[in-house]
CSV table of N, CA and C in Angstrom, one decimal:
chain,number,residue,atom,x,y,z
A,95,MET,N,-8.6,15.1,26.8
A,95,MET,CA,-9.2,14.6,25.6
A,95,MET,C,-10.6,15.2,25.4
A,96,VAL,N,-11.0,15.4,24.2
A,96,VAL,CA,-12.3,15.9,23.9
A,96,VAL,C,-13.2,14.7,23.8
A,97,GLN,N,-14.5,14.9,24.3
A,97,GLN,CA,-15.4,13.8,24.3
A,97,GLN,C,-15.8,13.5,22.9
A,98,CYS,N,-16.5,12.3,22.7
A,98,CYS,CA,-16.8,11.9,21.3
A,98,CYS,C,-17.8,12.8,20.6
A,99,GLY,N,-17.6,14.1,20.6
A,99,GLY,CA,-18.4,14.9,19.8
A,99,GLY,C,-17.7,15.2,18.5
A,100,GLY,N,-16.7,14.5,18.1
A,100,GLY,CA,-16.0,14.7,16.9
A,100,GLY,C,-14.8,15.7,17.1
A,101,LYS,N,-14.3,16.2,16.0
A,101,LYS,CA,-13.1,17.0,16.1
A,101,LYS,C,-13.6,18.5,16.4
A,102,LYS,N,-12.7,19.3,16.9
A,102,LYS,CA,-13.0,20.7,17.1
A,102,LYS,C,-13.0,21.3,15.7
A,103,LYS,N,-13.7,22.5,15.7
A,103,LYS,CA,-13.8,23.2,14.4
A,103,LYS,C,-12.5,23.5,13.7
A,104,GLU,N,-11.6,24.0,14.5
A,104,GLU,CA,-10.3,24.3,13.9
A,104,GLU,C,-9.6,23.1,13.3
A,105,GLU,N,-9.6,22.0,14.0
A,105,GLU,CA,-9.0,20.8,13.5
A,105,GLU,C,-9.7,20.4,12.2
A,106,LYS,N,-11.0,20.5,12.1
A,106,LYS,CA,-11.7,20.1,10.9
A,106,LYS,C,-11.2,20.9,9.7
A,107,LYS,N,-11.1,22.3,9.9
A,107,LYS,CA,-10.6,23.1,8.8
A,107,LYS,C,-9.2,22.7,8.3
A,108,LYS,N,-8.4,22.4,9.3
A,108,LYS,CA,-7.0,22.0,8.9
A,108,LYS,C,-7.1,20.7,8.0
A,109,THR,N,-7.9,19.8,8.4
A,109,THR,CA,-7.9,18.5,7.6
A,109,THR,C,-8.5,18.8,6.2
A,110,LYS,N,-9.4,19.7,6.1
A,110,LYS,CA,-10.0,20.0,4.8
A,110,LYS,C,-8.9,20.5,3.8
A,111,LYS,N,-8.1,21.5,4.4
A,111,LYS,CA,-7.1,22.1,3.6
A,111,LYS,C,-6.1,21.0,3.1
A,112,LYS,N,-5.7,20.1,4.1
A,112,LYS,CA,-4.7,19.1,3.7
A,112,LYS,C,-5.3,18.2,2.6
A,113,LYS,N,-6.6,17.8,2.7
A,113,LYS,CA,-7.2,17.0,1.6
A,113,LYS,C,-7.1,17.7,0.3
A,114,LYS,N,-7.4,19.0,0.2
A,114,LYS,CA,-7.4,19.7,-1.0
A,114,LYS,C,-6.0,19.7,-1.6
A,115,LYS,N,-5.0,20.0,-0.8
A,115,LYS,CA,-3.6,20.0,-1.3
A,115,LYS,C,-3.2,18.6,-1.8
A,116,ARG,N,-3.6,17.6,-1.1
A,116,ARG,CA,-3.2,16.2,-1.5
A,116,ARG,C,-3.8,15.9,-2.8
A,117,ALA,N,-5.1,16.2,-3.1
A,117,ALA,CA,-5.8,15.9,-4.3
A,117,ALA,C,-5.0,16.6,-5.5
A,118,ALA,N,-4.7,17.9,-5.3
A,118,ALA,CA,-4.0,18.6,-6.3
A,118,ALA,C,-2.7,17.9,-6.7
A,119,HIS,N,-2.0,17.5,-5.6
A,119,HIS,CA,-0.7,16.9,-5.8
A,119,HIS,C,-0.8,15.5,-6.6
A,120,GLN,N,-1.9,14.8,-6.3
A,120,GLN,CA,-2.1,13.5,-7.0
A,120,GLN,C,-2.3,13.8,-8.5
A,121,LYS,N,-3.0,14.8,-8.8
A,121,LYS,CA,-3.3,15.1,-10.2
A,121,LYS,C,-1.9,15.3,-10.9
A,122,ILE,N,-1.1,16.1,-10.3
A,122,ILE,CA,0.2,16.5,-10.9
A,122,ILE,C,1.0,15.2,-11.1
A,123,THR,N,1.1,14.4,-10.0
A,123,THR,CA,1.9,13.1,-10.1
A,123,THR,C,1.3,12.2,-11.2
A,124,LYS,N,0.0,12.1,-11.3
A,124,LYS,CA,-0.6,11.2,-12.3
A,124,LYS,C,-0.1,11.7,-13.7
A,125,LYS,N,-0.1,13.0,-14.0
A,125,LYS,CA,0.3,13.5,-15.3
A,125,LYS,C,1.8,13.1,-15.5
A,126,ARG,N,2.6,13.2,-14.5
A,126,ARG,CA,4.0,12.9,-14.6
A,126,ARG,C,4.2,11.4,-15.0
A,127,TRP,N,3.4,10.6,-14.3
A,127,TRP,CA,3.4,9.1,-14.5
A,127,TRP,C,3.1,8.8,-15.9
A,128,LYS,N,2.1,9.4,-16.4
A,128,LYS,CA,1.6,9.1,-17.8
A,128,LYS,C,2.8,9.4,-18.8
A,129,LYS,N,3.5,10.6,-18.6
A,129,LYS,CA,4.6,10.9,-19.4
A,129,LYS,C,5.7,9.9,-19.4
A,130,LYS,N,6.0,9.5,-18.2
A,130,LYS,CA,7.1,8.5,-18.0
A,130,LYS,C,6.7,7.2,-18.7
A,131,LYS,N,5.4,6.8,-18.5
A,131,LYS,CA,5.0,5.5,-19.1
A,131,LYS,C,5.1,5.5,-20.6
A,132,LYS,N,4.8,6.6,-21.2
A,132,LYS,CA,4.9,6.7,-22.7
A,132,LYS,C,6.3,6.5,-23.2
A,133,LYS,N,7.3,7.1,-22.5
A,133,LYS,CA,8.7,7.0,-22.9
A,133,LYS,C,9.2,5.6,-22.9
A,134,LYS,N,9.0,4.8,-21.8
A,134,LYS,CA,9.6,3.5,-21.7
A,134,LYS,C,8.6,2.4,-21.8
A,135,LYS,N,8.9,1.5,-22.7
A,135,LYS,CA,8.1,0.2,-22.8
A,135,LYS,C,9.1,-0.9,-22.6
A,136,LYS,N,9.0,-1.6,-21.5
A,136,LYS,CA,9.9,-2.7,-21.3
A,136,LYS,C,9.2,-4.0,-21.6
A,137,LYS,N,10.0,-4.9,-22.1
A,137,LYS,CA,9.5,-6.3,-22.3
A,137,LYS,C,9.3,-7.0,-21.0
A,138,LYS,N,8.2,-7.7,-20.9
A,138,LYS,CA,8.0,-8.4,-19.6
A,138,LYS,C,8.8,-9.7,-19.6
A,139,LYS,N,9.5,-9.9,-18.5
A,139,LYS,CA,10.2,-11.2,-18.4
A,139,LYS,C,9.3,-12.2,-17.8
A,140,LYS,N,9.4,-13.4,-18.3
A,140,LYS,CA,8.6,-14.5,-17.8
A,140,LYS,C,9.3,-15.0,-16.5
A,141,LYS,N,8.5,-15.1,-15.5
A,141,LYS,CA,9.0,-15.6,-14.2
A,141,LYS,C,9.1,-17.1,-14.2
A,142,LYS,N,10.2,-17.6,-13.7
A,142,LYS,CA,10.3,-19.0,-13.6
A,142,LYS,C,9.6,-19.4,-12.3
A,143,LYS,N,8.8,-20.5,-12.4
A,143,LYS,CA,8.1,-21.0,-11.1
A,143,LYS,C,9.1,-21.8,-10.3
A,144,LYS,N,9.2,-21.4,-9.0
A,144,LYS,CA,10.0,-22.2,-8.1
A,144,LYS,C,9.3,-23.4,-7.6
A,145,LYS,N,10.0,-24.5,-7.5
A,145,LYS,CA,9.3,-25.6,-6.9
A,145,LYS,C,9.4,-25.5,-5.4
A,146,LYS,N,8.2,-25.8,-4.8
A,146,LYS,CA,8.2,-25.7,-3.3
A,146,LYS,C,8.7,-27.0,-2.7
A,147,LYS,N,9.5,-26.8,-1.7
A,147,LYS,CA,10.1,-28.0,-1.0
A,147,LYS,C,9.0,-28.4,0.0
A,148,LYS,N,8.8,-29.7,0.1
A,148,LYS,CA,7.9,-30.2,1.1
A,148,LYS,C,8.6,-30.3,2.4
A,149,LYS,N,8.0,-29.7,3.4
A,149,LYS,CA,8.5,-29.7,4.7
A,149,LYS,C,8.1,-31.0,5.4
A,150,LYS,N,9.1,-31.6,6.1
A,150,LYS,CA,8.7,-32.8,6.9
A,150,LYS,C,8.0,-32.4,8.1
A,151,LYS,N,6.9,-33.1,8.4
A,151,LYS,CA,6.1,-32.8,9.6
A,151,LYS,C,6.9,-33.1,10.8
A,152,LYS,N,6.9,-32.1,11.7
A,152,LYS,CA,7.7,-32.2,12.9
A,152,LYS,C,6.8,-32.5,14.1
A,153,LEU,N,7.2,-33.3,15.0
A,153,LEU,CA,6.5,-33.6,16.2
A,153,LEU,C,7.1,-32.7,17.3
A,154,ASP,N,6.2,-31.9,18.0
A,154,ASP,CA,6.8,-31.1,19.0
A,154,ASP,C,6.8,-31.9,20.3
A,155,ALA,N,7.1,-31.2,21.4
A,155,ALA,CA,7.3,-31.9,22.7
A,155,ALA,C,6.0,-32.6,23.1
A,156,PHE,N,4.9,-32.2,22.7
A,156,PHE,CA,3.6,-32.8,23.2
A,156,PHE,C,3.2,-33.9,22.2
A,157,GLY,N,3.9,-34.1,21.1
A,157,GLY,CA,3.6,-35.1,20.1
A,157,GLY,C,2.5,-34.6,19.2
A,158,CYS,N,2.4,-33.3,19.0
A,158,CYS,CA,1.4,-32.8,18.1
A,158,CYS,C,2.2,-32.5,16.7
A,159,ILE,N,1.5,-32.8,15.6
A,159,ILE,CA,2.1,-32.6,14.3
A,159,ILE,C,1.9,-31.2,13.9
A,160,HIS,N,3.0,-30.6,13.4
A,160,HIS,CA,2.9,-29.2,12.9
A,160,HIS,C,2.9,-29.2,11.4
């Protein structure tokens, strides 16, 4: 293991390249998303609220309530 002097120079270069690629890819995907969003407009369905069931409090072996 390398001591905490950070990454080696070669490793740093690799990460920089990866970051650049990733950023470019994000731009492309964003454009695609915008195109897709324009095409479809779905009506939002109203969600029905579910009633929560009350749990009965259980006593465990030591008589503590959970």
